[in-house]
Coordinates of C-alpha atoms in Angstrom, one line a residue:
Chain A
X1 CA 14.3 110.6 -11.7
X2 CA 15.9 110.5 -8.5
X3 CA 13.3 111.1 -5.4
X4 CA 14.1 113.8 -2.7
X5 CA 12.8 112.9 0.9
X6 CA 10.5 115.0 2.9
X7 CA 13.7 115.8 5.5
X8 CA 15.9 117.0 2.6
X9 CA 12.9 119.4 1.5
X10 CA 12.4 120.4 4.9
X11 CA 16.0 121.3 5.5
X12 CA 16.5 123.1 2.0
X13 CA 13.3 125.0 3.0
X14 CA 14.8 125.8 6.5
X15 CA 18.1 127.3 4.6
X16 CA 20.3 124.3 4.5
X17 CA 22.4 125.0 1.1
X18 CA 23.5 121.2 0.9
X19 CA 19.9 120.0 1.0
X20 CA 19.0 122.4 -1.7
X21 CA 22.3 121.3 -3.7
X22 CA 20.7 117.4 -3.2
X23 CA 17.3 118.9 -4.9
X24 CA 18.9 120.8 -7.7
X25 CA 21.4 117.6 -8.6
X26 CA 18.0 115.5 -8.6
X27 CA 16.2 117.9 -11.0
X28 CA 18.4 120.1 -12.6
X29 CA 19.0 118.3 -16.1
X30 CA 15.0 117.9 -16.3
X31 CA 14.5 121.5 -15.9
X32 CA 17.5 122.6 -18.1
X33 CA 16.7 120.2 -21.0
X34 CA 13.2 121.3 -21.0
X35 CA 14.0 124.5 -21.3
X36 CA 16.5 124.2 -23.9
X37 CA 14.1 122.3 -26.2
X38 CA 11.3 125.2 -25.4
X39 CA 14.0 128.4 -25.9
X40 CA 16.4 126.5 -28.4
X41 CA 18.9 128.5 -26.9
X42 CA 21.6 127.3 -24.5
X43 CA 22.2 130.7 -23.0
X44 CA 18.3 131.3 -22.7
X45 CA 18.2 127.6 -21.1
X46 CA 21.1 128.4 -18.5
X47 CA 19.1 131.8 -17.6
X48 CA 16.0 129.8 -17.2
X49 CA 17.0 127.0 -15.0
X50 CA 19.3 129.1 -12.4
X51 CA 15.8 131.5 -12.3
X52 CA 13.8 128.4 -11.8
X53 CA 16.0 127.0 -8.7
X54 CA 16.2 130.6 -7.3
X55 CA 12.2 130.3 -7.5
X56 CA 12.2 127.1 -6.0
X57 CA 14.5 128.2 -3.0
X58 CA 12.4 131.2 -2.1
X59 CA 9.1 129.2 -2.7
X60 CA 10.2 125.9 -0.8
X61 CA 8.4 127.2 2.3
X62 CA 5.4 127.4 0.5
X63 CA 5.4 123.9 -0.9
X64 CA 2.4 121.9 1.0
X65 CA 3.2 118.4 -0.8
X66 CA -0.3 118.4 -2.4
X67 CA 1.6 117.6 -5.7
X68 CA 5.0 115.9 -5.6
X69 CA 7.9 117.8 -5.7
X70 CA 8.7 116.8 -9.4
X71 CA 5.3 118.3 -10.7
X72 CA 6.0 121.2 -8.4
X73 CA 9.3 122.0 -9.9
X74 CA 7.9 121.4 -13.3
X75 CA 5.2 123.9 -13.0
X76 CA 7.7 126.8 -11.9
X77 CA 10.0 125.9 -15.0
X78 CA 6.9 125.8 -17.2
X79 CA 5.7 129.3 -16.1
X80 CA 9.6 130.7 -16.0
X81 CA 10.1 129.3 -19.5
X82 CA 6.8 130.7 -20.7
X83 CA 7.7 134.2 -19.3
X84 CA 11.0 134.0 -20.7
X85 CA 9.8 132.8 -24.3
X86 CA 7.4 136.4 -24.1
X87 CA 10.3 138.4 -23.6
X88 CA 12.9 137.0 -25.6
X89 CA 10.2 137.0 -28.7
X90 CA 9.5 140.6 -27.9
X91 CA 13.4 141.3 -27.7
X92 CA 14.0 139.0 -30.9
X93 CA 11.5 140.7 -33.4
X94 CA 12.9 144.0 -32.7
X95 CA 16.8 142.8 -33.5
X96 CA 16.0 140.2 -36.0
X97 CA 19.1 137.7 -34.9
X98 CA 17.1 134.3 -35.2
X99 CA 18.8 131.8 -36.7
X100 CA 16.2 130.0 -38.7
X101 CA 18.7 127.7 -40.6
X102 CA 19.8 126.1 -37.1
X103 CA 16.2 124.7 -36.6
X104 CA 15.4 123.5 -40.2
X105 CA 14.6 119.9 -41.0
X106 CA 18.0 118.0 -41.8
X107 CA 18.5 117.5 -45.9
X108 CA 18.3 114.4 -47.6
X109 CA 22.0 115.0 -48.3
X110 CA 22.8 114.1 -44.6
X111 CA 21.3 110.8 -44.9
X112 CA 25.0 109.2 -44.5
X113 CA 25.0 110.7 -40.7
X114 CA 21.2 109.8 -40.1
X115 CA 22.2 107.6 -37.1
X116 CA 24.3 110.3 -35.8
X117 CA 23.0 112.0 -32.1
X118 CA 23.2 115.3 -33.7
X119 CA 21.2 114.2 -36.8
X120 CA 18.8 113.1 -34.8
X121 CA 18.8 116.0 -32.4
X122 CA 18.0 118.3 -35.1
X123 CA 15.1 116.2 -35.9
X124 CA 13.4 116.7 -32.7
X125 CA 14.3 120.5 -32.7
X126 CA 12.6 120.5 -36.4
X127 CA 9.5 118.6 -35.5
X128 CA 9.1 120.6 -32.0
X129 CA 9.5 123.7 -34.5
X130 CA 6.1 122.7 -36.0
X131 CA 4.2 123.1 -32.5
X132 CA 2.9 126.2 -30.6
X133 CA 4.7 126.3 -27.0
X134 CA 2.0 124.8 -25.1
X135 CA 1.8 121.7 -27.4
X136 CA 5.5 121.7 -27.4
X137 CA 5.4 121.9 -23.5
X138 CA 3.0 118.7 -23.5
X139 CA 4.9 116.8 -26.0
X140 CA 8.2 117.5 -23.9
X141 CA 6.8 116.6 -20.4
X142 CA 5.2 113.3 -22.1
X143 CA 7.7 111.7 -24.7
X144 CA 11.0 113.4 -23.2
X145 CA 10.4 113.1 -19.5
X146 CA 7.8 110.7 -19.1
X147 CA 5.5 112.2 -17.1
X148 CA 1.8 111.0 -17.1
X149 CA -1.4 112.8 -18.1
X150 CA -1.9 113.8 -14.5
X151 CA 1.4 115.1 -13.7
X152 CA 1.2 117.2 -16.9
X153 CA -2.2 118.3 -15.9
X154 CA -0.6 119.2 -12.7
X155 CA 2.5 120.9 -13.8
X156 CA 0.5 123.0 -16.7
X157 CA -2.3 123.8 -14.4
X158 CA -4.6 122.3 -16.6
X159 CA -7.5 119.5 -17.0
X160 CA -6.5 116.3 -17.8
X161 CA -8.9 116.3 -21.1
X162 CA -6.8 119.8 -22.1
X163 CA -3.7 117.4 -21.7
X164 CA -5.2 114.9 -24.2
X165 CA -6.3 117.5 -26.5
X166 CA -3.1 119.2 -26.6
X167 CA -1.1 115.8 -27.0
X168 CA -3.6 114.7 -29.8
X169 CA -3.4 118.3 -32.1
X170 CA 0.7 118.0 -31.3
X171 CA 0.6 114.3 -32.8
X172 CA -1.5 115.0 -35.8
X173 CA 0.7 118.2 -36.6
X174 CA 3.9 116.2 -36.4
X175 CA 2.5 113.0 -38.6
X176 CA 1.5 116.0 -41.1
X177 CA 5.2 116.7 -41.4
X178 CA 6.0 114.9 -44.8
X179 CA 8.9 112.3 -44.5
X180 CA 10.5 113.8 -47.8
X181 CA 10.7 116.8 -46.2
X182 CA 11.9 115.7 -43.0
X183 CA 13.9 112.8 -44.8
X184 CA 13.6 110.7 -41.7
X185 CA 13.3 106.8 -42.3
X186 CA 10.4 105.1 -41.2
Chain B
X1 CA -16.1 102.2 -32.7
X2 CA -15.7 104.6 -36.1
X3 CA -12.2 104.8 -37.5
X4 CA -11.9 108.4 -36.4
X5 CA -12.5 107.7 -33.0
X6 CA -10.0 104.7 -33.1
X7 CA -7.1 107.1 -34.5
X8 CA -8.1 110.0 -31.8
X9 CA -7.2 107.0 -29.2
X10 CA -4.4 105.9 -31.0
X11 CA -2.6 109.2 -30.9
X12 CA -3.4 109.4 -27.0
X13 CA -4.0 106.6 -24.9
X14 CA -3.0 103.8 -27.0
X15 CA 0.2 105.3 -27.7
X16 CA 1.0 106.4 -24.4
X17 CA -0.2 103.1 -22.9
X18 CA -3.1 104.3 -20.9
X19 CA -5.8 102.1 -22.0
X20 CA -7.8 99.7 -20.2
X21 CA -6.8 96.0 -20.9
X22 CA -10.3 95.5 -22.9
X23 CA -10.5 98.4 -24.6
X24 CA -7.0 98.1 -25.7
X25 CA -8.1 94.2 -27.0
X26 CA -10.9 96.1 -29.3
X27 CA -9.1 98.5 -30.6
X28 CA -6.0 95.9 -31.8
X29 CA -8.9 93.8 -33.2
X30 CA -10.0 96.9 -35.3
X31 CA -6.6 97.2 -36.4
X32 CA -6.3 93.7 -37.4
X33 CA -9.3 94.4 -40.0
X34 CA -8.8 98.2 -41.1
X35 CA -5.8 98.7 -42.9
X36 CA -6.1 102.4 -42.8
X37 CA -6.0 102.8 -38.8
X38 CA -3.2 100.3 -38.8
X39 CA -1.0 102.5 -40.6
X40 CA -2.2 105.7 -39.0
X41 CA -0.8 103.7 -35.8
X42 CA 2.9 102.8 -37.6
X43 CA 3.1 106.6 -39.1
X44 CA 1.9 107.9 -35.6
X45 CA 4.6 105.8 -33.6
X46 CA 7.2 107.0 -36.2
X47 CA 6.6 110.4 -36.7
X48 CA 5.0 111.5 -33.3
X49 CA 6.7 109.3 -30.8
X50 CA 9.9 107.7 -31.8
X51 CA 12.0 110.5 -32.7
X52 CA 11.9 111.5 -29.1
X53 CA 12.6 108.2 -27.4
X54 CA 16.4 108.7 -29.4
X55 CA 16.5 112.1 -27.7
X56 CA 19.6 112.6 -25.4
X57 CA 19.7 114.9 -22.2
X58 CA 22.4 117.2 -21.8
X59 CA 24.3 118.1 -18.6
X60 CA 23.4 121.1 -17.1
X61 CA 26.4 123.4 -16.9
X62 CA 28.3 123.1 -13.8
X63 CA 28.5 127.4 -13.7
X64 CA 24.3 127.2 -13.2
X65 CA 24.7 125.8 -10.1
X66 CA 28.0 127.9 -8.7
X67 CA 25.4 131.1 -9.6
X68 CA 22.7 129.8 -7.8
X69 CA 25.1 129.0 -5.0
X70 CA 26.7 132.2 -5.0
X71 CA 23.4 134.0 -4.8
X72 CA 22.1 131.7 -2.1
X73 CA 25.3 132.5 0.0
X74 CA 25.2 136.3 -0.6
X75 CA 21.5 136.1 0.6
X76 CA 22.5 134.3 3.9
X77 CA 25.2 137.1 4.1
X78 CA 22.0 140.0 4.2
X79 CA 21.0 140.5 8.0
X80 CA 17.9 138.6 9.1
X81 CA 14.3 140.2 8.3
X82 CA 13.1 142.2 11.3
X83 CA 9.8 141.9 12.9
X84 CA 8.0 144.4 10.6
X85 CA 9.9 142.2 7.5
X86 CA 8.2 139.0 9.1
X87 CA 4.8 140.5 9.9
X88 CA 4.7 141.9 5.8
X89 CA 5.7 138.3 4.8
X90 CA 2.6 136.9 7.2
X91 CA 0.4 139.3 5.7
X92 CA 1.4 138.5 2.1
X93 CA 1.1 134.7 2.9
X94 CA -2.5 135.2 4.2
X95 CA -3.6 137.9 2.3
X96 CA -2.0 137.3 -1.1
X97 CA -4.2 138.9 -4.2
X98 CA -3.0 139.2 -7.6
X99 CA -1.9 142.3 -8.6
X100 CA -4.8 143.1 -10.9
X101 CA -6.8 142.4 -8.4
X102 CA -5.5 144.5 -6.0
X103 CA -5.2 147.3 -8.5
X104 CA -8.9 146.5 -9.2
X105 CA -9.7 147.3 -5.7
X106 CA -7.8 150.3 -5.4
X107 CA -9.6 151.9 -8.2
X108 CA -13.2 151.0 -6.8
X109 CA -12.0 152.4 -3.2
X110 CA -10.7 155.7 -4.9
X111 CA -14.3 155.8 -7.1
X112 CA -16.1 155.5 -4.4
X113 CA -14.2 157.9 -2.0
X114 CA -14.9 160.6 -4.7
X115 CA -18.4 159.6 -5.2
X116 CA -19.0 159.9 -1.2
X117 CA -17.2 163.3 -0.8
X118 CA -19.2 164.3 -3.8
X119 CA -22.7 163.8 -2.7
X120 CA -21.8 164.4 0.7
X121 CA -20.9 168.3 -0.6
X122 CA -24.1 168.4 -2.6
X123 CA -26.2 167.1 0.5
X124 CA -24.0 170.0 2.9
X125 CA -24.9 172.9 0.2
X126 CA -28.5 173.5 1.0
X127 CA -27.7 173.3 5.0
X128 CA -25.0 176.1 4.4
X129 CA -27.5 178.1 2.2
X130 CA -30.3 177.9 4.8
X131 CA -27.9 179.2 7.6
X132 CA -26.9 181.9 5.8
X133 CA -31.0 182.9 5.0
X134 CA -31.9 182.6 8.4
X135 CA -29.3 185.0 9.5
X136 CA -30.6 187.5 6.7
X137 CA -34.0 187.2 7.7
X138 CA -33.1 187.6 11.3
X139 CA -31.2 190.7 10.5
X140 CA -33.9 192.1 8.6
X141 CA -37.0 191.0 11.3
X142 CA -34.5 193.1 13.7
X143 CA -34.6 196.0 11.4
X144 CA -38.8 195.9 11.7
X145 CA -39.2 194.8 15.3
X146 CA -42.5 196.6 16.4
X147 CA -41.5 197.3 20.0
X148 CA -38.8 199.5 18.7
X149 CA -40.2 202.5 17.1
X150 CA -38.6 203.7 14.1
X151 CA -39.1 207.4 14.7
X152 CA -37.2 207.8 17.8
X153 CA -37.1 206.2 21.5
X154 CA -40.0 208.6 23.2
X155 CA -37.8 210.3 25.9
X156 CA -38.2 213.7 27.2
X157 CA -34.9 214.9 25.9
X158 CA -35.9 213.6 22.4
X159 CA -38.9 215.8 22.4
X160 CA -37.2 218.6 23.7
X161 CA -34.8 218.9 20.9
X162 CA -37.6 218.1 18.2

């Protein structure tokens, strides 16, 4: 992950759009992919990413550097995604338009294309669908984005033991997914 | 260490490479002798870690930045905040309370104010009543004053006519 220096942060907080773009370019893909895995819909992920960076821009003056910029942005991303999930969940239970098939496990007949990127993405999507949003956030931050337990604790504003506990429970759940169902070669 | 504790460590600190060398050595020594824990470690890695390692990262669509930039530039075009806005901002930054706390404090204030007004009315009522009572008593006292004769004023004119 590209690091952003303090001068850029200072300039961005003073309203320099060019400096803010540098921050955006450094972290946008992480925020977008996190939101995409959490929300499972591109439109939602794009909306969340936009919301996150507008919030980052508004709040940059209050950034004191107590945590790294990365974990601070992740914290905003986690909160925004969580709020968005609650909102969209309420809407979807009313409209019943959620496409369950798109998040089902890849079938055995798809074995020939197991090495493809698309197949692997479906496996990840299916595995993540087994987890609660809190567990999903922990697994994504740890396994996909490589955050340390300490950084996850800061991003989620929870105790490090709570991070360990969520990761443990999430991985237990993932292990419980039968390999026949997953059709995943171990 | 029991197998249960070993398996908990495998799922967290061992898989994520957070163990101290000595503890890690002890755990791996256990894995060499315990087939169940060794299998557990293998499945844990295969099911809970490796699929994510193969995950790809998508590029954020450029339209997202364009929307953000447009929003930022439109904010810049708006007039600079006046001294009142700045004062409000400083107040918010110094005394920012979560909304529920502010709502609760407001509710407490209203309850206290209502209670205060209610009790002050109760205390004032006897005072009002005693003032009215005093007035009545005074009037009554006037009508029975001993120095004023009730049958007349004792003048010669009065005597003449009576």
